[in-house]
Amino acid sequence: MRKSLKAFAVFVLVVVCVVMLAACDANAEYYVLGTFLEIKTEGAGGAALADEINAFMQETELAVSTVMEGSDIYAVNAAPVGEAVACRPVTMEIVKEAEYVYDLTDGAYDPSVFPLVELWGFSPDKFVAGAEGNIPTDEDIAATLEKVGFRKCFSVDYEKGTVTKLVEGAKLDLGGIAKGYAVEKALSEVGKKQKALVNLGGNIGAANKTYRIGISAPREYASQYFAVVELYAGECIATSGDYQRCFIKDGVRYHHIINPFTGRPADSGVAGASVISSDGALGDALATAVVVAGTTSADKWVSATGCSIIAVNGDMAVSVFGGRTVECV
Ligand code: ADP
Ligand code: MG
């Protein structure tokens, strides 16, 4: 009798502890880097941790925003040709990753594509969701292409921490890489103990736990997700697609991922691309590159970086590169 009482007391204690721990789970939302930041944490201290992650991301935005006066990228874009603009260490770190992916993808991911993004009306200050945009003329596209090409338009001194514009009107845009970078850094902020899921506008990172992640369907589909993957602790998944910032005119889809060679929205046939990698910045930029260039070089990029790539076309046919198991739903 006494034994079963003791067992009951232990059981109650365990239940109370579990309930208390569950009560410590936190769910926080913020707005940063032009999108929603959602942080789910398990265990005590989650709310403070989420605030810290948000503060770090706000700092990153102050450094790399194209529209905030006082950011490094704003200063680079406003500077005259030949002026070396001193940038914060965080900006230089992201530029270095951007240059790596620019080289890896033979320029499909190009951080100097911003003049084209602006021309098509997809920059953060110009895009109006739901409005039918204007199609630029061939002459405007050709003239703008002159100002695009990272190597041709910018010189970077990593030792001095400066970026110099080489071509009048050239502009940098780290919008295709900064969110992935910020999520990867958030995971190091979480440290080794707390279980957390960080979602910055579709760039998702898992800390200290495996999470199941649904990948959004780029077209009308029976369910919201067309695939589910396991994201292991320390990994990030980034998704890019032609369905997020876009408009349809005369049956043609125009969207915010621009082919830096044609000067027009990418039409590789890939409607959505997700990249899983422990390098969040790499995954983010590579996802953009897959939408631009398609999957022809996907095997090469997977073996160079160890990432996995999941691409889906407009007919919802899925291709997977790299070792990750993908459950199609
Ligand atoms: P999102 O920012 O919507 O999550 P992406 O990560 O694919 O999607 O980034 C798209 C953004 O990157 C665009 O809004 C634009 O600012 C920029 N961009 C567009 N085309 C390219 C490109 N070819 N290379 C690098 N950046 C690009
Ligand atoms: Mg990207």
Coordinates of C-alpha atoms and ligand atoms in Angstrom, one line a residue:
M1 CA 0.0 0.0 0.0
R2 CA 2.8 2.4 1.1
K3 CA 4.7 1.4 -2.1
S4 CA 1.8 2.3 -4.4
L5 CA 1.3 5.6 -2.6
K6 CA 5.0 6.5 -3.1
A7 CA 4.7 5.5 -6.8
F8 CA 1.6 7.7 -7.1
A9 CA 3.5 10.6 -5.5
V10 CA 6.3 10.2 -8.0
F11 CA 3.9 10.1 -10.9
V12 CA 2.2 13.3 -9.7
L13 CA 5.6 15.0 -9.4
V14 CA 6.6 13.9 -12.9
V15 CA 3.2 15.2 -14.3
V16 CA 3.7 18.5 -12.5
C17 CA 7.2 18.9 -13.8
V18 CA 6.1 18.2 -17.4
V19 CA 3.3 20.7 -17.1
M20 CA 5.7 23.3 -15.6
L21 CA 8.2 22.7 -18.4
A22 CA 5.5 22.9 -21.0
A23 CA 4.3 26.2 -19.5
C24 CA 7.9 27.5 -20.1
D25 CA 7.5 26.9 -23.9
A26 CA 7.4 30.2 -25.7
N27 CA 6.2 31.4 -29.0
A28 CA 7.3 34.9 -30.1
E29 CA 6.7 37.0 -33.2
Y30 CA 8.5 40.0 -34.6
Y31 CA 8.9 41.9 -37.9
V32 CA 12.4 42.2 -39.2
L33 CA 14.4 42.1 -42.5
G34 CA 11.2 42.8 -44.3
T35 CA 9.3 39.8 -43.1
F36 CA 7.9 38.0 -40.0
L37 CA 10.2 36.3 -37.5
E38 CA 8.6 33.5 -35.5
I39 CA 10.5 31.8 -32.7
K40 CA 9.3 28.7 -30.9
T41 CA 11.3 27.6 -27.9
E42 CA 11.0 24.7 -25.4
G43 CA 12.0 25.1 -21.8
A44 CA 12.8 28.0 -19.5
G45 CA 14.4 31.2 -20.7
G46 CA 12.8 31.1 -24.2
A47 CA 11.2 34.5 -24.2
A48 CA 14.5 36.3 -23.3
L49 CA 16.3 34.2 -25.9
A50 CA 13.8 35.1 -28.6
D51 CA 14.2 38.8 -27.7
E52 CA 18.0 38.5 -28.1
I53 CA 17.6 36.8 -31.5
N54 CA 15.3 39.5 -32.6
A55 CA 17.7 42.2 -31.4
F56 CA 20.5 40.6 -33.4
M57 CA 18.4 40.4 -36.5
Q58 CA 17.3 44.1 -36.2
E59 CA 21.0 45.0 -36.0
T60 CA 21.7 43.0 -39.2
E61 CA 18.8 44.8 -40.9
L62 CA 20.4 48.2 -39.9
A63 CA 23.6 47.0 -41.6
V64 CA 22.3 45.5 -44.9
S65 CA 18.9 47.1 -45.7
T66 CA 18.6 48.7 -49.1
V67 CA 16.1 51.2 -47.9
M68 CA 17.2 52.3 -44.4
E69 CA 19.4 55.4 -44.5
G70 CA 22.5 54.6 -42.4
S71 CA 22.8 51.0 -43.5
D72 CA 26.1 50.0 -45.2
I73 CA 24.3 48.8 -48.3
Y74 CA 22.4 52.1 -48.5
A75 CA 25.7 54.0 -48.3
V76 CA 27.4 51.8 -50.9
N77 CA 24.4 52.2 -53.3
A78 CA 24.4 56.0 -52.8
A79 CA 28.2 56.4 -53.1
P80 CA 29.9 57.7 -56.3
V81 CA 32.1 55.5 -58.4
G82 CA 35.5 55.0 -56.9
E83 CA 34.6 55.8 -53.2
A84 CA 35.6 53.0 -50.8
V85 CA 32.7 52.7 -48.4
A86 CA 33.6 51.3 -44.9
C87 CA 31.1 48.6 -43.9
R88 CA 30.3 46.8 -40.6
P89 CA 31.9 43.3 -40.0
V90 CA 28.4 41.7 -40.4
T91 CA 28.0 43.3 -43.8
M92 CA 31.4 42.1 -45.0
E93 CA 30.7 38.6 -43.8
I94 CA 27.5 38.4 -45.8
V95 CA 29.1 40.0 -48.9
K96 CA 31.9 37.3 -48.7
E97 CA 29.3 34.5 -48.6
A98 CA 27.4 36.3 -51.5
E99 CA 30.6 36.4 -53.5
Y100 CA 31.2 32.7 -52.9
V101 CA 27.7 31.7 -54.1
Y102 CA 28.0 34.2 -57.1
D103 CA 31.2 32.2 -58.2
L104 CA 29.7 28.8 -57.4
T105 CA 26.6 29.4 -59.4
D106 CA 28.4 31.2 -62.3
G107 CA 26.5 34.4 -61.5
A108 CA 23.0 33.0 -61.3
Y109 CA 22.9 34.3 -57.8
D110 CA 24.2 37.8 -58.2
P111 CA 24.0 40.3 -55.3
S112 CA 24.4 43.2 -57.8
V113 CA 21.0 42.5 -59.4
F114 CA 19.2 45.3 -57.6
P115 CA 18.9 47.8 -60.5
L116 CA 16.9 45.2 -62.3
V117 CA 14.8 44.4 -59.2
E118 CA 14.0 48.1 -59.0
L119 CA 13.3 48.4 -62.8
W120 CA 10.7 45.6 -62.5
G121 CA 9.1 47.2 -59.4
F122 CA 10.0 44.4 -57.0
S123 CA 12.1 46.4 -54.6
P124 CA 10.7 46.7 -51.1
D125 CA 9.8 50.4 -51.6
K126 CA 8.1 49.9 -54.9
F127 CA 6.3 46.5 -54.8
V128 CA 2.5 46.7 -54.2
A129 CA 1.0 43.3 -53.5
G130 CA -2.0 42.6 -55.8
A131 CA -1.2 45.5 -58.2
E132 CA -0.4 44.7 -61.9
G133 CA 3.1 45.9 -62.4
N134 CA 4.7 47.5 -65.5
I135 CA 6.7 45.6 -68.0
P136 CA 9.9 47.5 -68.8
T137 CA 10.9 48.0 -72.4
D138 CA 13.7 46.0 -74.0
E139 CA 15.8 49.2 -74.2
D140 CA 15.4 49.9 -70.5
I141 CA 16.3 46.3 -69.7
A142 CA 19.4 46.4 -71.9
A143 CA 20.5 49.8 -70.3
T144 CA 20.0 48.4 -66.8
L145 CA 21.9 45.2 -67.6
E146 CA 25.0 47.4 -68.0
K147 CA 24.9 48.2 -64.3
V148 CA 24.6 44.5 -63.2
G149 CA 27.4 41.9 -62.6
F150 CA 29.1 41.7 -59.2
R151 CA 32.7 41.4 -60.4
K152 CA 32.3 44.0 -63.1
C153 CA 30.5 46.5 -60.8
F154 CA 32.1 46.2 -57.4
S155 CA 35.5 45.7 -55.8
V156 CA 35.7 44.4 -52.2
D157 CA 38.6 44.8 -49.8
Y158 CA 37.9 42.3 -47.0
E159 CA 41.0 43.3 -45.0
K160 CA 40.0 47.0 -44.9
G161 CA 36.3 46.1 -44.8
T162 CA 35.3 48.3 -47.7
V163 CA 33.2 48.0 -50.8
T164 CA 33.8 50.2 -53.9
K165 CA 31.5 50.8 -56.8
L166 CA 33.1 50.6 -60.2
V167 CA 30.1 51.3 -62.5
E168 CA 27.8 54.3 -62.3
G169 CA 24.3 53.3 -61.1
A170 CA 25.3 49.8 -59.8
K171 CA 23.6 48.7 -56.6
L172 CA 24.0 45.9 -54.1
D173 CA 21.1 43.8 -52.7
L174 CA 21.7 41.2 -50.0
G175 CA 17.9 40.3 -49.9
G176 CA 18.5 36.9 -51.3
I177 CA 21.0 35.8 -48.6
A178 CA 20.7 38.0 -45.5
K179 CA 17.7 36.1 -44.0
G180 CA 19.4 32.7 -44.3
Y181 CA 22.5 34.2 -42.7
A182 CA 20.5 35.7 -39.8
V183 CA 18.7 32.3 -39.1
E184 CA 22.1 30.5 -39.1
K185 CA 23.5 33.0 -36.6
A186 CA 20.3 32.7 -34.5
L187 CA 21.1 29.0 -34.1
S188 CA 24.5 29.8 -32.6
E189 CA 22.8 32.3 -30.3
V190 CA 20.5 29.5 -29.0
G191 CA 23.5 27.5 -28.0
K192 CA 23.7 23.8 -27.3
K193 CA 20.8 23.2 -24.9
Q194 CA 17.5 24.8 -25.8
K195 CA 15.3 23.3 -28.4
A196 CA 14.1 26.0 -30.8
L197 CA 12.6 26.5 -34.2
V198 CA 13.4 29.9 -35.9
N199 CA 11.4 30.9 -38.9
L200 CA 12.3 34.1 -40.7
G201 CA 9.9 34.5 -43.7
G202 CA 10.4 30.9 -44.8
N203 CA 14.1 30.6 -43.9
I204 CA 13.8 28.1 -41.0
G205 CA 16.5 26.8 -38.6
A206 CA 16.3 24.0 -36.1
A207 CA 18.2 24.1 -32.8
N208 CA 18.9 21.0 -30.6
K209 CA 16.0 19.0 -32.0
T210 CA 14.8 17.4 -35.2
Y211 CA 11.7 19.2 -36.6
R212 CA 9.4 18.1 -39.4
I213 CA 9.0 21.0 -41.9
G214 CA 6.3 21.3 -44.6
I215 CA 7.4 22.9 -47.9
S216 CA 4.7 25.3 -49.4
A217 CA 3.2 24.4 -52.7
P218 CA 4.0 27.1 -55.3
R219 CA 0.7 26.4 -57.2
E220 CA -2.9 25.4 -56.4
Y221 CA -2.5 22.1 -54.7
A222 CA -4.6 19.7 -52.6
S223 CA -2.8 20.8 -49.5
Q224 CA -0.8 23.8 -48.3
Y225 CA 2.4 21.7 -48.4
F226 CA 3.6 19.4 -51.2
A227 CA 6.4 17.8 -49.2
V228 CA 7.6 17.3 -45.7
V229 CA 11.3 16.9 -44.7
E230 CA 13.1 16.4 -41.4
L231 CA 15.3 19.3 -40.4
Y232 CA 18.0 18.1 -38.1
A233 CA 19.5 20.1 -35.2
G234 CA 21.8 22.8 -36.5
E235 CA 20.3 22.8 -40.0
C236 CA 18.5 25.5 -42.0
I237 CA 16.1 25.2 -44.9
A238 CA 15.6 28.1 -47.3
T239 CA 12.9 28.3 -49.9
S240 CA 12.7 30.6 -52.9
G241 CA 9.9 30.7 -55.5
D242 CA 8.2 32.6 -58.3
Y243 CA 5.0 32.8 -56.3
Q244 CA 5.9 35.2 -53.4
R245 CA 6.3 38.7 -54.8
C246 CA 4.7 38.4 -58.3
F247 CA 2.0 39.6 -60.6
I248 CA 0.3 38.0 -63.6
K249 CA -0.2 40.0 -66.8
D250 CA -1.8 38.6 -70.0
G251 CA -1.4 35.1 -68.5
V252 CA 2.4 35.5 -67.9
R253 CA 3.8 35.4 -64.4
Y254 CA 6.3 38.1 -63.5
H255 CA 8.2 37.7 -60.2
H256 CA 10.9 39.0 -58.0
I257 CA 13.7 36.5 -58.8
I258 CA 15.5 38.0 -61.7
N259 CA 17.8 36.2 -64.2
P260 CA 20.9 38.5 -64.2
F261 CA 21.8 37.5 -67.8
T262 CA 18.4 38.2 -69.5
G263 CA 17.4 41.0 -67.1
R264 CA 13.9 39.4 -66.8
P265 CA 12.1 37.3 -64.1
A266 CA 13.6 33.8 -64.1
D267 CA 11.9 31.3 -66.3
S268 CA 14.0 28.2 -65.7
G269 CA 10.9 26.0 -65.2
V270 CA 11.6 25.8 -61.4
A271 CA 8.7 27.4 -59.5
G272 CA 10.1 26.7 -56.1
A273 CA 13.4 25.6 -54.7
S274 CA 14.4 24.6 -51.1
V275 CA 17.9 24.1 -49.9
I276 CA 18.8 22.3 -46.7
S277 CA 22.3 23.1 -45.3
S278 CA 24.0 23.9 -42.0
D279 CA 25.2 27.1 -43.8
G280 CA 22.0 29.2 -43.8
A281 CA 23.4 32.0 -46.0
L282 CA 24.6 29.5 -48.6
G283 CA 21.2 27.7 -48.6
D284 CA 19.3 31.0 -49.0
A285 CA 21.4 32.2 -51.9
L286 CA 21.5 28.8 -53.5
A287 CA 17.7 28.5 -53.4
T288 CA 17.5 31.8 -55.4
A289 CA 20.1 30.5 -57.8
V290 CA 18.1 27.3 -58.5
V291 CA 15.0 29.3 -59.4
V292 CA 17.2 31.4 -61.8
A293 CA 19.3 28.6 -63.4
G294 CA 17.1 25.5 -63.0
T295 CA 18.5 22.1 -61.9
T296 CA 21.1 21.5 -64.6
S297 CA 24.0 22.3 -62.2
A298 CA 22.2 21.0 -59.0
D299 CA 24.4 17.9 -58.7
K300 CA 27.5 20.0 -59.0
W301 CA 26.3 22.4 -56.3
V302 CA 25.3 19.6 -54.0
S303 CA 28.7 17.9 -54.2
A304 CA 30.5 21.2 -53.7
T305 CA 28.6 22.2 -50.6
G306 CA 27.0 19.0 -49.1
C307 CA 23.5 20.6 -49.2
S308 CA 20.3 19.0 -50.4
I309 CA 18.1 20.6 -53.0
I310 CA 14.4 20.1 -53.5
A311 CA 13.0 21.7 -56.7
V312 CA 9.4 21.7 -57.9
N313 CA 8.1 22.9 -61.3
G314 CA 4.8 24.5 -62.2
D315 CA 3.2 21.1 -62.7
M316 CA 4.2 20.2 -59.2
A317 CA 6.8 17.6 -60.3
V318 CA 9.4 17.3 -57.6
S319 CA 13.2 16.6 -58.1
V320 CA 15.5 16.0 -55.2
F321 CA 19.3 16.3 -55.2
G322 CA 21.5 15.3 -52.3
G323 CA 20.9 12.7 -49.6
R324 CA 17.8 14.0 -47.9
T325 CA 14.6 11.9 -47.8
V326 CA 11.6 13.9 -49.0
E327 CA 8.0 12.8 -48.2
C328 CA 5.7 14.0 -50.9
V329 CA 2.2 14.6 -49.7
Ligands
ADP1 P1 12.7 36.0 -50.5 O1 13.6 37.2 -50.2 O2 11.3 36.3 -51.1 O3 12.6 35.0 -49.4 P2 14.8 35.0 -52.1 O4 15.7 34.5 -51.0 O5 14.8 34.1 -53.3 O6 13.4 35.2 -51.7 O7 15.4 36.4 -52.5 C1 14.8 37.1 -53.5 C2 15.3 38.5 -53.4 O8 16.7 38.5 -53.8 C3 14.6 39.5 -54.4 O9 13.5 40.1 -53.8 C4 15.7 40.4 -54.8 O10 15.8 41.4 -53.8 C5 16.9 39.5 -54.7 N1 17.2 38.8 -56.0 C6 16.4 38.7 -57.1 N2 17.0 38.0 -58.1 C7 18.3 37.7 -57.6 C8 19.4 37.0 -58.1 N3 19.4 36.5 -59.3 N4 20.5 36.9 -57.4 C9 20.5 37.5 -56.1 N5 19.5 38.1 -55.6 C10 18.4 38.2 -56.3
MG2 MG 17.3 33.3 -51.3

